[in-house]
mmCIF file of C-alpha atoms in Angstrom:
data_model
loop_
_atom_site.group_PDB
_atom_site.id
_atom_site.type_symbol
_atom_site.label_atom_id
_atom_site.label_comp_id
_atom_site.label_asym_id
_atom_site.label_seq_id
_atom_site.Cartn_x
_atom_site.Cartn_y
_atom_site.Cartn_z
ATOM 1 C CA MET A 576 -20.245 -23.763 27.779
ATOM 2 C CA PHE A 577 -16.771 -25.051 26.097
ATOM 3 C CA ARG A 578 -16.379 -23.556 22.106
ATOM 4 C CA PHE A 579 -13.445 -22.031 19.899
ATOM 5 C CA GLU A 580 -13.913 -18.749 18.837
ATOM 6 C CA ASN A 581 -11.704 -19.075 15.722
ATOM 7 C CA MET A 582 -12.325 -22.358 14.588
ATOM 8 C CA ALA A 583 -10.376 -21.121 11.469
ATOM 9 C CA ALA A 584 -7.199 -21.266 13.523
ATOM 10 C CA PHE A 585 -6.772 -25.434 13.450
ATOM 11 C CA ASN A 586 -5.698 -24.990 9.721
ATOM 12 C CA TYR A 587 -2.575 -23.724 10.820
ATOM 13 C CA LEU A 588 -1.892 -27.621 12.415
ATOM 14 C CA TRP A 589 -0.418 -28.263 8.942
ATOM 15 C CA ILE A 590 2.945 -27.028 10.123
ATOM 16 C CA ILE A 591 3.403 -29.978 12.351
ATOM 17 C CA PRO A 592 3.774 -33.098 10.026
ATOM 18 C CA ALA A 593 5.808 -30.266 8.118
ATOM 19 C CA ILE A 594 8.096 -30.163 10.714
ATOM 20 C CA ILE A 595 8.338 -34.106 11.379
ATOM 21 C CA ILE A 596 8.859 -34.348 7.475
ATOM 22 C CA VAL A 597 11.295 -31.653 6.824
ATOM 23 C CA GLY A 598 13.121 -32.920 10.125
ATOM 24 C CA TYR A 599 13.361 -36.405 8.822
ATOM 25 C CA PHE A 600 14.464 -35.370 5.840
ATOM 26 C CA PHE A 601 17.280 -32.719 6.435
ATOM 27 C CA ASP A 602 18.956 -35.054 8.723
ATOM 28 C CA ARG A 603 18.515 -37.851 5.857
ATOM 29 C CA ARG A 604 20.160 -34.968 3.382
ATOM 30 C CA SER A 605 22.677 -34.154 5.859
ATOM 31 C CA LYS A 606 23.928 -37.544 6.627
ATOM 32 C CA LYS A 607 24.607 -38.552 3.416
ATOM 33 C CA ALA A 608 26.590 -34.773 2.146
ATOM 34 C CA MET A 609 28.572 -35.651 5.155
ATOM 35 C CA GLU A 610 29.335 -39.178 4.291
ATOM 36 C CA ASN A 611 30.057 -38.189 0.614
ATOM 37 C CA ALA A 612 32.462 -35.708 2.088
ATOM 38 C CA ILE A 613 33.850 -37.127 4.476
ATOM 39 C CA GLY A 614 33.850 -41.134 4.050
ATOM 40 C CA SER A 615 31.320 -43.375 5.117
ATOM 41 C CA ARG A 616 33.666 -45.319 7.951
ATOM 42 C CA LEU A 617 34.829 -42.064 9.192
ATOM 43 C CA TYR A 618 30.941 -40.047 9.638
ATOM 44 C CA PRO A 619 30.345 -42.312 12.433
ATOM 45 C CA PHE A 620 33.179 -41.713 14.943
ATOM 46 C CA LEU A 621 32.230 -38.214 14.081
ATOM 47 C CA SER A 622 29.140 -37.932 14.460
ATOM 48 C CA SER A 623 29.030 -39.634 17.600
ATOM 49 C CA SER A 624 29.011 -36.355 19.653
ATOM 50 C CA VAL A 625 25.414 -36.254 18.072
ATOM 51 C CA SER A 626 22.376 -37.314 21.017
ATOM 52 C CA ALA A 627 19.746 -38.331 18.667
ATOM 53 C CA GLN A 628 17.497 -39.064 21.510
ATOM 54 C CA LYS A 629 17.979 -34.920 22.149
ATOM 55 C CA ARG A 630 17.245 -34.327 18.760
ATOM 56 C CA ARG A 631 14.350 -36.703 18.703
ATOM 57 C CA ILE A 632 13.142 -34.301 21.943
ATOM 58 C CA LYS A 633 13.418 -31.120 20.207
ATOM 59 C CA THR A 634 11.295 -32.578 17.625
ATOM 60 C CA ILE A 635 8.749 -33.068 19.939
ATOM 61 C CA LEU A 636 8.571 -29.820 21.814
ATOM 62 C CA GLN A 637 8.460 -27.827 18.336
ATOM 63 C CA VAL A 638 5.669 -29.874 17.910
ATOM 64 C CA LEU A 639 4.305 -29.353 20.640
ATOM 65 C CA VAL A 640 4.919 -25.879 21.063
ATOM 66 C CA VAL A 641 2.725 -25.247 17.907
ATOM 67 C CA PHE A 642 -0.145 -26.820 19.194
ATOM 68 C CA PHE A 643 -0.397 -24.990 22.036
ATOM 69 C CA PHE A 644 -0.183 -21.439 19.593
ATOM 70 C CA VAL A 645 -2.322 -22.825 17.272
ATOM 71 C CA LEU A 646 -4.591 -23.971 19.951
ATOM 72 C CA ALA A 647 -4.704 -20.225 22.118
ATOM 73 C CA LEU A 648 -5.071 -18.976 18.073
ATOM 74 C CA ALA A 649 -8.267 -20.573 18.717
ATOM 75 C CA ARG A 650 -9.365 -18.820 21.627
ATOM 76 C CA PRO A 651 -10.716 -21.933 23.701
ATOM 77 C CA GLN A 652 -13.386 -20.272 25.882
ATOM 78 C CA PHE A 653 -15.686 -22.096 28.688
ATOM 79 C CA GLY A 654 -18.025 -20.262 30.636
ATOM 80 C CA GLN A 655 -20.529 -17.160 29.940
ATOM 81 C CA SER A 656 -22.660 -14.519 31.056
ATOM 82 C CA THR A 657 -25.299 -11.939 29.200
ATOM 83 C CA GLN A 658 -25.085 -8.531 29.239
ATOM 84 C CA GLU A 659 -28.231 -6.294 28.327
ATOM 85 C CA VAL A 660 -26.918 -4.210 25.370
ATOM 86 C CA LYS A 661 -29.552 -0.999 24.791
ATOM 87 C CA SER A 662 -28.757 1.076 21.062
ATOM 88 C CA GLU A 663 -29.243 4.095 21.163
ATOM 89 C CA GLY A 664 -29.088 6.939 17.994
ATOM 90 C CA VAL A 665 -30.945 9.211 15.888
ATOM 91 C CA GLU A 666 -33.281 8.478 12.665
ATOM 92 C CA ILE A 667 -31.143 9.818 9.679
ATOM 93 C CA ILE A 668 -31.754 9.660 6.239
ATOM 94 C CA PHE A 669 -29.143 10.767 3.607
ATOM 95 C CA ALA A 670 -30.340 12.383 0.965
ATOM 96 C CA VAL A 671 -27.915 12.815 -1.874
ATOM 97 C CA ASP A 672 -28.579 14.433 -5.464
ATOM 98 C CA VAL A 673 -27.584 12.446 -8.258
ATOM 99 C CA SER A 674 -28.616 14.986 -10.690
ATOM 100 C CA ASP A 675 -26.103 15.391 -13.524
ATOM 101 C CA SER A 676 -24.946 19.066 -12.322
ATOM 102 C CA MET A 677 -23.523 16.347 -9.184
ATOM 103 C CA MET A 678 -20.534 14.982 -11.964
ATOM 104 C CA ALA A 679 -19.040 18.427 -13.072
ATOM 105 C CA GLU A 680 -15.610 18.259 -11.828
ATOM 106 C CA ASP A 681 -14.703 21.632 -10.050
ATOM 107 C CA VAL A 682 -13.825 19.329 -6.908
ATOM 108 C CA LYS A 683 -12.100 16.190 -7.076
ATOM 109 C CA PRO A 684 -12.686 13.831 -8.626
ATOM 110 C CA ASN A 685 -16.007 14.957 -9.100
ATOM 111 C CA ARG A 686 -19.169 16.400 -6.958
ATOM 112 C CA LEU A 687 -21.053 13.470 -6.199
ATOM 113 C CA THR A 688 -17.803 11.101 -5.334
ATOM 114 C CA GLN A 689 -16.501 13.703 -2.882
ATOM 115 C CA ALA A 690 -19.896 13.908 -1.199
ATOM 116 C CA LYS A 691 -19.995 9.558 -1.568
ATOM 117 C CA THR A 692 -16.803 9.853 0.486
ATOM 118 C CA GLU A 693 -17.902 12.002 3.435
ATOM 119 C CA LEU A 694 -21.237 10.564 3.869
ATOM 120 C CA ASN A 695 -18.720 6.717 4.016
ATOM 121 C CA ARG A 696 -17.024 8.775 6.538
ATOM 122 C CA LEU A 697 -20.028 9.805 8.517
ATOM 123 C CA VAL A 698 -20.784 6.332 8.574
ATOM 124 C CA ASP A 699 -18.320 5.376 10.111
ATOM 125 C CA GLN A 700 -17.798 7.569 12.681
ATOM 126 C CA MET A 701 -21.864 7.532 13.950
ATOM 127 C CA PRO A 702 -22.596 4.054 15.157
ATOM 128 C CA GLY A 703 -25.972 3.016 16.773
ATOM 129 C CA ASN A 704 -27.607 5.545 14.444
ATOM 130 C CA LYS A 705 -30.408 4.034 12.261
ATOM 131 C CA ILE A 706 -29.709 5.622 8.601
ATOM 132 C CA GLY A 707 -31.252 5.690 4.740
ATOM 133 C CA ILE A 708 -30.486 6.614 2.011
ATOM 134 C CA MET A 709 -31.861 8.377 -0.648
ATOM 135 C CA ALA A 710 -31.224 9.354 -3.925
ATOM 136 C CA PHE A 711 -32.855 12.861 -5.869
ATOM 137 C CA ALA A 712 -32.892 14.863 -8.791
ATOM 138 C CA GLY A 713 -36.044 16.168 -10.460
ATOM 139 C CA SER A 714 -37.659 13.065 -8.428
ATOM 140 C CA ALA A 715 -36.283 11.602 -5.441
ATOM 141 C CA ALA A 716 -36.241 7.343 -4.479
ATOM 142 C CA LEU A 717 -35.754 5.763 -1.361
ATOM 143 C CA LEU A 718 -32.627 3.301 -1.901
ATOM 144 C CA SER A 719 -32.159 1.907 1.619
ATOM 145 C CA PRO A 720 -34.574 2.065 4.626
ATOM 146 C CA LEU A 721 -33.650 3.496 7.691
ATOM 147 C CA THR A 722 -31.386 0.824 9.443
ATOM 148 C CA ASN A 723 -28.437 0.550 12.117
ATOM 149 C CA ASP A 724 -26.303 -1.672 9.473
ATOM 150 C CA PRO A 725 -23.271 0.265 8.194
ATOM 151 C CA SER A 726 -22.356 -2.341 6.090
ATOM 152 C CA ALA A 727 -25.594 -2.090 4.322
ATOM 153 C CA VAL A 728 -25.914 1.967 4.348
ATOM 154 C CA LYS A 729 -22.172 2.170 2.747
ATOM 155 C CA MET A 730 -23.162 -0.610 -0.038
ATOM 156 C CA TYR A 731 -25.692 1.692 -0.929
ATOM 157 C CA ILE A 732 -23.608 4.972 -0.772
ATOM 158 C CA ASP A 733 -21.470 3.690 -3.206
ATOM 159 C CA ALA A 734 -23.868 2.995 -5.633
ATOM 160 C CA LEU A 735 -25.361 6.092 -5.533
ATOM 161 C CA ASP A 736 -25.603 7.788 -9.722
ATOM 162 C CA THR A 737 -26.910 9.275 -11.584
ATOM 163 C CA ASN A 738 -28.914 6.440 -12.921
ATOM 164 C CA SER A 739 -30.596 5.827 -9.383
ATOM 165 C CA VAL A 740 -33.710 7.933 -10.465
ATOM 166 C CA SER A 741 -35.024 8.813 -13.970
ATOM 167 C CA THR A 742 -35.507 12.779 -14.212
ATOM 168 C CA GLN A 743 -32.881 15.086 -13.712
ATOM 169 C CA GLY A 744 -33.109 18.773 -12.114
ATOM 170 C CA THR A 745 -33.308 19.018 -8.074
ATOM 171 C CA ASN A 746 -36.423 18.781 -5.922
ATOM 172 C CA PHE A 747 -35.850 19.540 -2.671
ATOM 173 C CA GLN A 748 -39.735 19.943 -1.954
ATOM 174 C CA ASP A 749 -40.108 15.817 -3.379
ATOM 175 C CA VAL A 750 -36.511 14.921 -1.009
ATOM 176 C CA LEU A 751 -38.837 16.131 2.163
ATOM 177 C CA SER A 752 -41.479 14.857 0.875
ATOM 178 C CA ASN A 753 -40.418 11.562 0.841
ATOM 179 C CA ALA A 754 -38.050 11.344 4.228
ATOM 180 C CA LYS A 755 -40.774 11.872 5.974
ATOM 181 C CA ASP A 756 -42.577 8.832 4.538
ATOM 182 C CA ALA A 757 -39.329 7.099 4.746
ATOM 183 C CA PHE A 758 -39.122 7.840 8.633
ATOM 184 C CA GLU A 759 -43.404 7.183 9.030
ATOM 185 C CA ARG A 760 -42.294 3.511 7.531
ATOM 186 C CA GLY A 761 -39.549 2.798 8.727
ATOM 187 C CA GLY A 762 -38.692 4.552 11.871
ATOM 188 C CA VAL A 763 -39.885 4.099 15.563
ATOM 189 C CA SER A 764 -43.178 4.733 16.461
ATOM 190 C CA THR A 765 -43.540 8.197 18.634
ATOM 191 C CA ASP A 766 -46.404 8.634 20.424
ATOM 192 C CA ASP A 767 -46.917 10.799 23.601
ATOM 193 C CA THR A 768 -44.236 8.523 25.787
ATOM 194 C CA VAL A 769 -42.132 8.115 22.681
ATOM 195 C CA LYS A 770 -39.760 11.079 20.983
ATOM 196 C CA VAL A 771 -37.442 10.418 18.190
ATOM 197 C CA THR A 772 -35.154 12.636 16.903
ATOM 198 C CA ARG A 773 -34.785 12.438 13.284
ATOM 199 C CA VAL A 774 -32.020 14.040 10.764
ATOM 200 C CA ILE A 775 -32.709 14.618 7.520
ATOM 201 C CA VAL A 776 -28.755 15.212 5.676
ATOM 202 C CA ILE A 777 -28.959 16.829 2.114
ATOM 203 C CA ALA A 778 -25.679 16.478 -0.162
ATOM 204 C CA SER A 779 -26.879 18.358 -2.943
ATOM 205 C CA ASP A 780 -25.293 21.716 -5.481
ATOM 206 C CA GLY A 781 -28.117 23.406 -4.641
ATOM 207 C CA GLU A 782 -29.718 23.525 -8.150
ATOM 208 C CA ASP A 783 -33.032 23.580 -7.291
ATOM 209 C CA HIS A 784 -35.731 24.999 -10.008
ATOM 210 C CA GLU A 785 -39.024 23.968 -7.576
ATOM 211 C CA GLN A 786 -40.647 25.872 -5.113
ATOM 212 C CA GLY A 787 -41.823 24.805 -1.845
ATOM 213 C CA ALA A 788 -39.408 23.113 -0.195
ATOM 214 C CA ILE A 789 -38.561 26.323 2.301
ATOM 215 C CA GLU A 790 -42.146 25.994 3.387
ATOM 216 C CA ALA A 791 -41.766 21.739 3.262
ATOM 217 C CA ALA A 792 -38.772 22.204 5.972
ATOM 218 C CA LYS A 793 -40.312 24.832 8.410
ATOM 219 C CA LYS A 794 -43.092 22.112 8.783
ATOM 220 C CA LEU A 795 -40.674 18.995 9.597
ATOM 221 C CA ALA A 796 -39.321 21.156 11.713
ATOM 222 C CA GLU A 797 -42.230 22.152 13.708
ATOM 223 C CA ASP A 798 -42.997 18.481 14.066
ATOM 224 C CA GLY A 799 -38.880 17.732 15.300
ATOM 225 C CA THR A 800 -37.090 16.495 12.519
ATOM 226 C CA ARG A 801 -33.432 18.746 11.838
ATOM 227 C CA ILE A 802 -32.406 19.246 8.212
ATOM 228 C CA PHE A 803 -28.558 19.956 7.469
ATOM 229 C CA THR A 804 -27.531 20.913 4.319
ATOM 230 C CA ILE A 805 -24.164 20.750 2.244
ATOM 231 C CA ALA A 806 -22.971 22.443 -0.541
ATOM 232 C CA TYR A 807 -20.646 20.586 -3.004
ATOM 233 C CA GLY A 808 -18.940 22.303 -5.950
ATOM 234 C CA THR A 809 -17.482 25.918 -6.085
ATOM 235 C CA GLU A 810 -18.800 29.256 -6.461
ATOM 236 C CA LYS A 811 -16.587 29.320 -10.247
ATOM 237 C CA GLY A 812 -18.164 26.394 -10.646
ATOM 238 C CA GLY A 813 -17.668 23.875 -13.912
ATOM 239 C CA ALA A 814 -18.480 22.004 -17.007
ATOM 240 C CA ILE A 815 -20.634 18.925 -16.320
ATOM 241 C CA PRO A 816 -18.571 15.852 -18.500
ATOM 242 C CA VAL A 817 -20.338 13.602 -20.762
ATOM 243 C CA ARG A 818 -18.939 10.350 -21.225
ATOM 244 C CA ASP A 819 -19.525 6.905 -23.406
ATOM 245 C CA GLY A 820 -20.254 3.256 -22.210
ATOM 246 C CA MET A 821 -16.586 3.029 -21.039
ATOM 247 C CA GLY A 822 -16.126 6.090 -19.329
ATOM 248 C CA PHE A 823 -14.277 7.664 -21.918
ATOM 249 C CA LEU A 824 -14.866 11.780 -21.968
ATOM 250 C CA LYS A 825 -16.601 12.229 -25.294
ATOM 251 C CA GLY A 826 -16.981 16.151 -24.274
ATOM 252 C CA TYR A 827 -19.104 18.322 -22.644
ATOM 253 C CA LYS A 828 -23.256 18.801 -21.860
ATOM 254 C CA LYS A 829 -24.202 22.143 -24.019
ATOM 255 C CA ASP A 830 -27.153 23.783 -23.989
ATOM 256 C CA ARG A 831 -30.432 24.576 -26.899
ATOM 257 C CA GLN A 832 -27.653 27.444 -28.242
ATOM 258 C CA GLY A 833 -23.980 25.104 -28.218
ATOM 259 C CA GLN A 834 -22.876 26.839 -25.210
ATOM 260 C CA THR A 835 -20.884 25.075 -22.615
ATOM 261 C CA VAL A 836 -23.600 24.342 -19.749
ATOM 262 C CA ILE A 837 -20.978 25.842 -16.204
ATOM 263 C CA THR A 838 -22.801 25.019 -13.665
ATOM 264 C CA THR A 839 -22.154 26.612 -9.817
ATOM 265 C CA VAL A 840 -22.890 25.830 -6.657
ATOM 266 C CA LYS A 841 -26.267 27.737 -5.504
ATOM 267 C CA GLY A 842 -25.333 27.704 -1.371
ATOM 268 C CA ASP A 843 -27.411 30.632 -0.738
ATOM 269 C CA ALA A 844 -30.679 27.675 -1.282
ATOM 270 C CA LEU A 845 -29.281 24.872 1.091
ATOM 271 C CA ARG A 846 -28.663 27.419 3.288
ATOM 272 C CA ALA A 847 -32.613 28.600 3.535
ATOM 273 C CA LEU A 848 -33.332 25.091 3.665
ATOM 274 C CA ALA A 849 -31.085 24.587 6.308
ATOM 275 C CA GLU A 850 -32.352 27.496 8.554
ATOM 276 C CA ALA A 851 -36.030 26.416 7.742
ATOM 277 C CA GLY A 852 -35.312 22.731 8.981
ATOM 278 C CA LYS A 853 -33.580 24.620 12.215
ATOM 279 C CA GLY A 854 -30.749 22.853 11.564
ATOM 280 C CA SER A 855 -26.792 23.878 10.138
ATOM 281 C CA PHE A 856 -25.643 24.392 6.515
ATOM 282 C CA TYR A 857 -22.120 23.285 5.485
ATOM 283 C CA THR A 858 -19.448 23.678 2.811
ATOM 284 C CA SER A 859 -17.770 20.918 1.954
ATOM 285 C CA THR A 860 -14.084 21.842 0.560
ATOM 286 C CA VAL A 861 -11.174 19.671 0.347
ATOM 287 C CA GLY A 862 -9.331 19.285 3.874
ATOM 288 C CA GLY A 863 -12.295 20.888 5.570
ATOM 289 C CA ASP A 864 -13.868 20.063 8.891
ATOM 290 C CA GLN A 865 -17.589 20.127 7.716
ATOM 291 C CA VAL A 866 -17.808 16.272 8.790
ATOM 292 C CA ARG A 867 -16.225 16.654 12.029
ATOM 293 C CA LEU A 868 -18.914 19.954 12.844
ATOM 294 C CA LEU A 869 -21.950 17.799 11.515
ATOM 295 C CA ILE A 870 -21.809 14.788 13.619
ATOM 296 C CA GLU A 871 -20.621 17.321 16.555
ATOM 297 C CA ASP A 872 -24.345 18.675 16.013
ATOM 298 C CA ILE A 873 -25.927 15.575 15.585
ATOM 299 C CA GLY A 874 -24.293 14.813 18.799
ATOM 300 C CA ASN A 875 -25.704 16.898 20.561
ATOM 301 C CA LEU A 876 -29.577 15.943 19.517
ATOM 302 C CA GLU A 877 -31.254 14.018 21.854
ATOM 303 C CA LYS A 878 -31.018 10.438 21.819
ATOM 304 C CA THR A 879 -33.617 7.778 21.215
ATOM 305 C CA GLN A 880 -33.458 4.245 22.158
ATOM 306 C CA PHE A 881 -33.731 1.576 19.821
ATOM 307 C CA ASP A 882 -34.097 -1.351 20.988
ATOM 308 C CA THR A 883 -32.484 -3.572 23.488
ATOM 309 C CA THR A 884 -30.655 -6.767 23.021
ATOM 310 C CA MET A 885 -28.818 -9.626 25.413
ATOM 311 C CA ALA A 886 -25.115 -9.898 24.565
ATOM 312 C CA THR A 887 -23.768 -13.273 25.949
ATOM 313 C CA GLN A 888 -20.198 -12.739 26.438
ATOM 314 C CA TYR A 889 -17.827 -16.122 26.942
ATOM 315 C CA GLU A 890 -14.450 -16.074 29.099
ATOM 316 C CA GLU A 891 -11.154 -16.902 27.258
ATOM 317 C CA ARG A 892 -8.782 -19.218 27.902
ATOM 318 C CA PHE A 893 -6.632 -18.890 25.968
ATOM 319 C CA GLN A 894 -4.133 -17.677 28.975
ATOM 320 C CA THR A 895 -2.806 -20.731 30.272
ATOM 321 C CA ILE A 896 -2.473 -22.496 27.245
ATOM 322 C CA LEU A 897 -0.110 -19.490 25.820
ATOM 323 C CA LEU A 898 1.895 -19.492 28.834
ATOM 324 C CA ILE A 899 2.390 -22.724 28.464
ATOM 325 C CA GLY A 900 4.056 -22.736 24.942
ATOM 326 C CA ILE A 901 6.079 -20.181 25.615
ATOM 327 C CA LEU A 902 7.546 -21.982 27.902
ATOM 328 C CA LEU A 903 7.889 -24.810 25.747
ATOM 329 C CA ALA A 904 9.720 -22.866 23.225
ATOM 330 C CA MET A 905 12.251 -21.569 26.174
ATOM 331 C CA VAL A 906 13.233 -24.972 27.068
ATOM 332 C CA GLU A 907 13.667 -26.781 23.863
ATOM 333 C CA LEU A 908 15.940 -23.741 22.757
ATOM 334 C CA PHE A 909 18.268 -24.567 25.844
ATOM 335 C CA ILE A 910 18.664 -28.128 25.022
ATOM 336 C CA GLY A 911 21.597 -28.937 22.709
ATOM 337 C CA GLU A 912 22.306 -32.043 21.010
ATOM 338 C CA ARG A 913 25.709 -33.092 22.102
ATOM 339 C CA ARG A 914 25.711 -36.006 24.492
ATOM 340 C CA LYS A 915 26.305 -35.309 28.249
ATOM 341 C CA GLY A 916 29.645 -36.396 28.886
ATOM 342 C CA PHE A 917 31.095 -37.222 25.742
ATOM 343 C CA ARG A 918 34.873 -37.347 25.389
ATOM 344 C CA PHE A 919 36.550 -36.782 21.860
ATOM 345 C CA TRP A 920 40.503 -37.427 21.421
ATOM 346 C CA LYS A 921 42.197 -34.143 21.112
ATOM 347 C CA GLY A 922 45.818 -35.012 19.586
ATOM 348 C CA ARG A 923 46.963 -37.461 21.934
ATOM 349 C CA PHE A 924 44.749 -36.633 24.588
ATOM 350 C CA GLU A 925 41.179 -37.259 25.417
ATOM 351 C CA VAL A 926 39.434 -34.704 26.803
ATOM 352 C CA PRO A 927 36.036 -33.940 27.764
ATOM 353 C CA ALA A 928 32.891 -32.309 25.443
ATOM 354 C CA GLU A 929 31.891 -28.600 26.283
#
């Protein structure tokens, strides 16, 4: 089977007529300029050393060079083979806290943005895994089911904001329950012969106001699901900004007494959740190695084979075409424009042209 991998390369063929047209008008313009400078009677004598045939040959070679370069850029392929490609990894749910407290700016630009940035890095550095995205606050909502399409996952991560769920607060128990359902609905079916490694990564500031999360984490761990938690924010804490529809700062969130609310990270709650889920707890810091450590920990888990596909590979044939183009370019460079054996007058004496 013969095919071109990069058909868009043929758009560059417009360079060929451009070379011909520009060369034609350049010759006419230079001839006219010379005739105006030295006169039309003297011009034929002074320009008689220039070979019009060699100029045409050089133009033809330039056209051929561009043609072969474009042809090589189009990547002609001939011959094919098939190869079995196995997809292996783990099933992961990224559960991201989108409560108002995640908008605190004790880390820049704010806790939620920092979490989204690091999760995008995780997606880029953990290919082959099936990943789902869940937003949670007082309730949890699955935004993206398990998929091995990193572009789709990153799109859902970027779309996370405090409006992703309708209820404020932080409810880890609801997160774990919804994550379990997401694994059962969209994950690999398990039985006595198939074991799937499942991971829940919770990105939050840890302000859980509900009970029962630790017991739910222990039960998931008994079923083989590991829970990792990442804390965002500082112990000093920060105020929660209130912005208008245009994003301009109006003030800061206040309690019923009119005092500015200061939200601090609750690392102990997240650490206890990770320990119950037989995972690890990380504190996110600027320039820290929490992403690397999490990737290593997940990488050490047992991989699951998701599916097997047959990939078709085509044999590249552009190398010879590219070599021909290079050789023609070198030939064009060494061809001069003077007539062979031309003789001109130097004073009273006729001498051969160099």
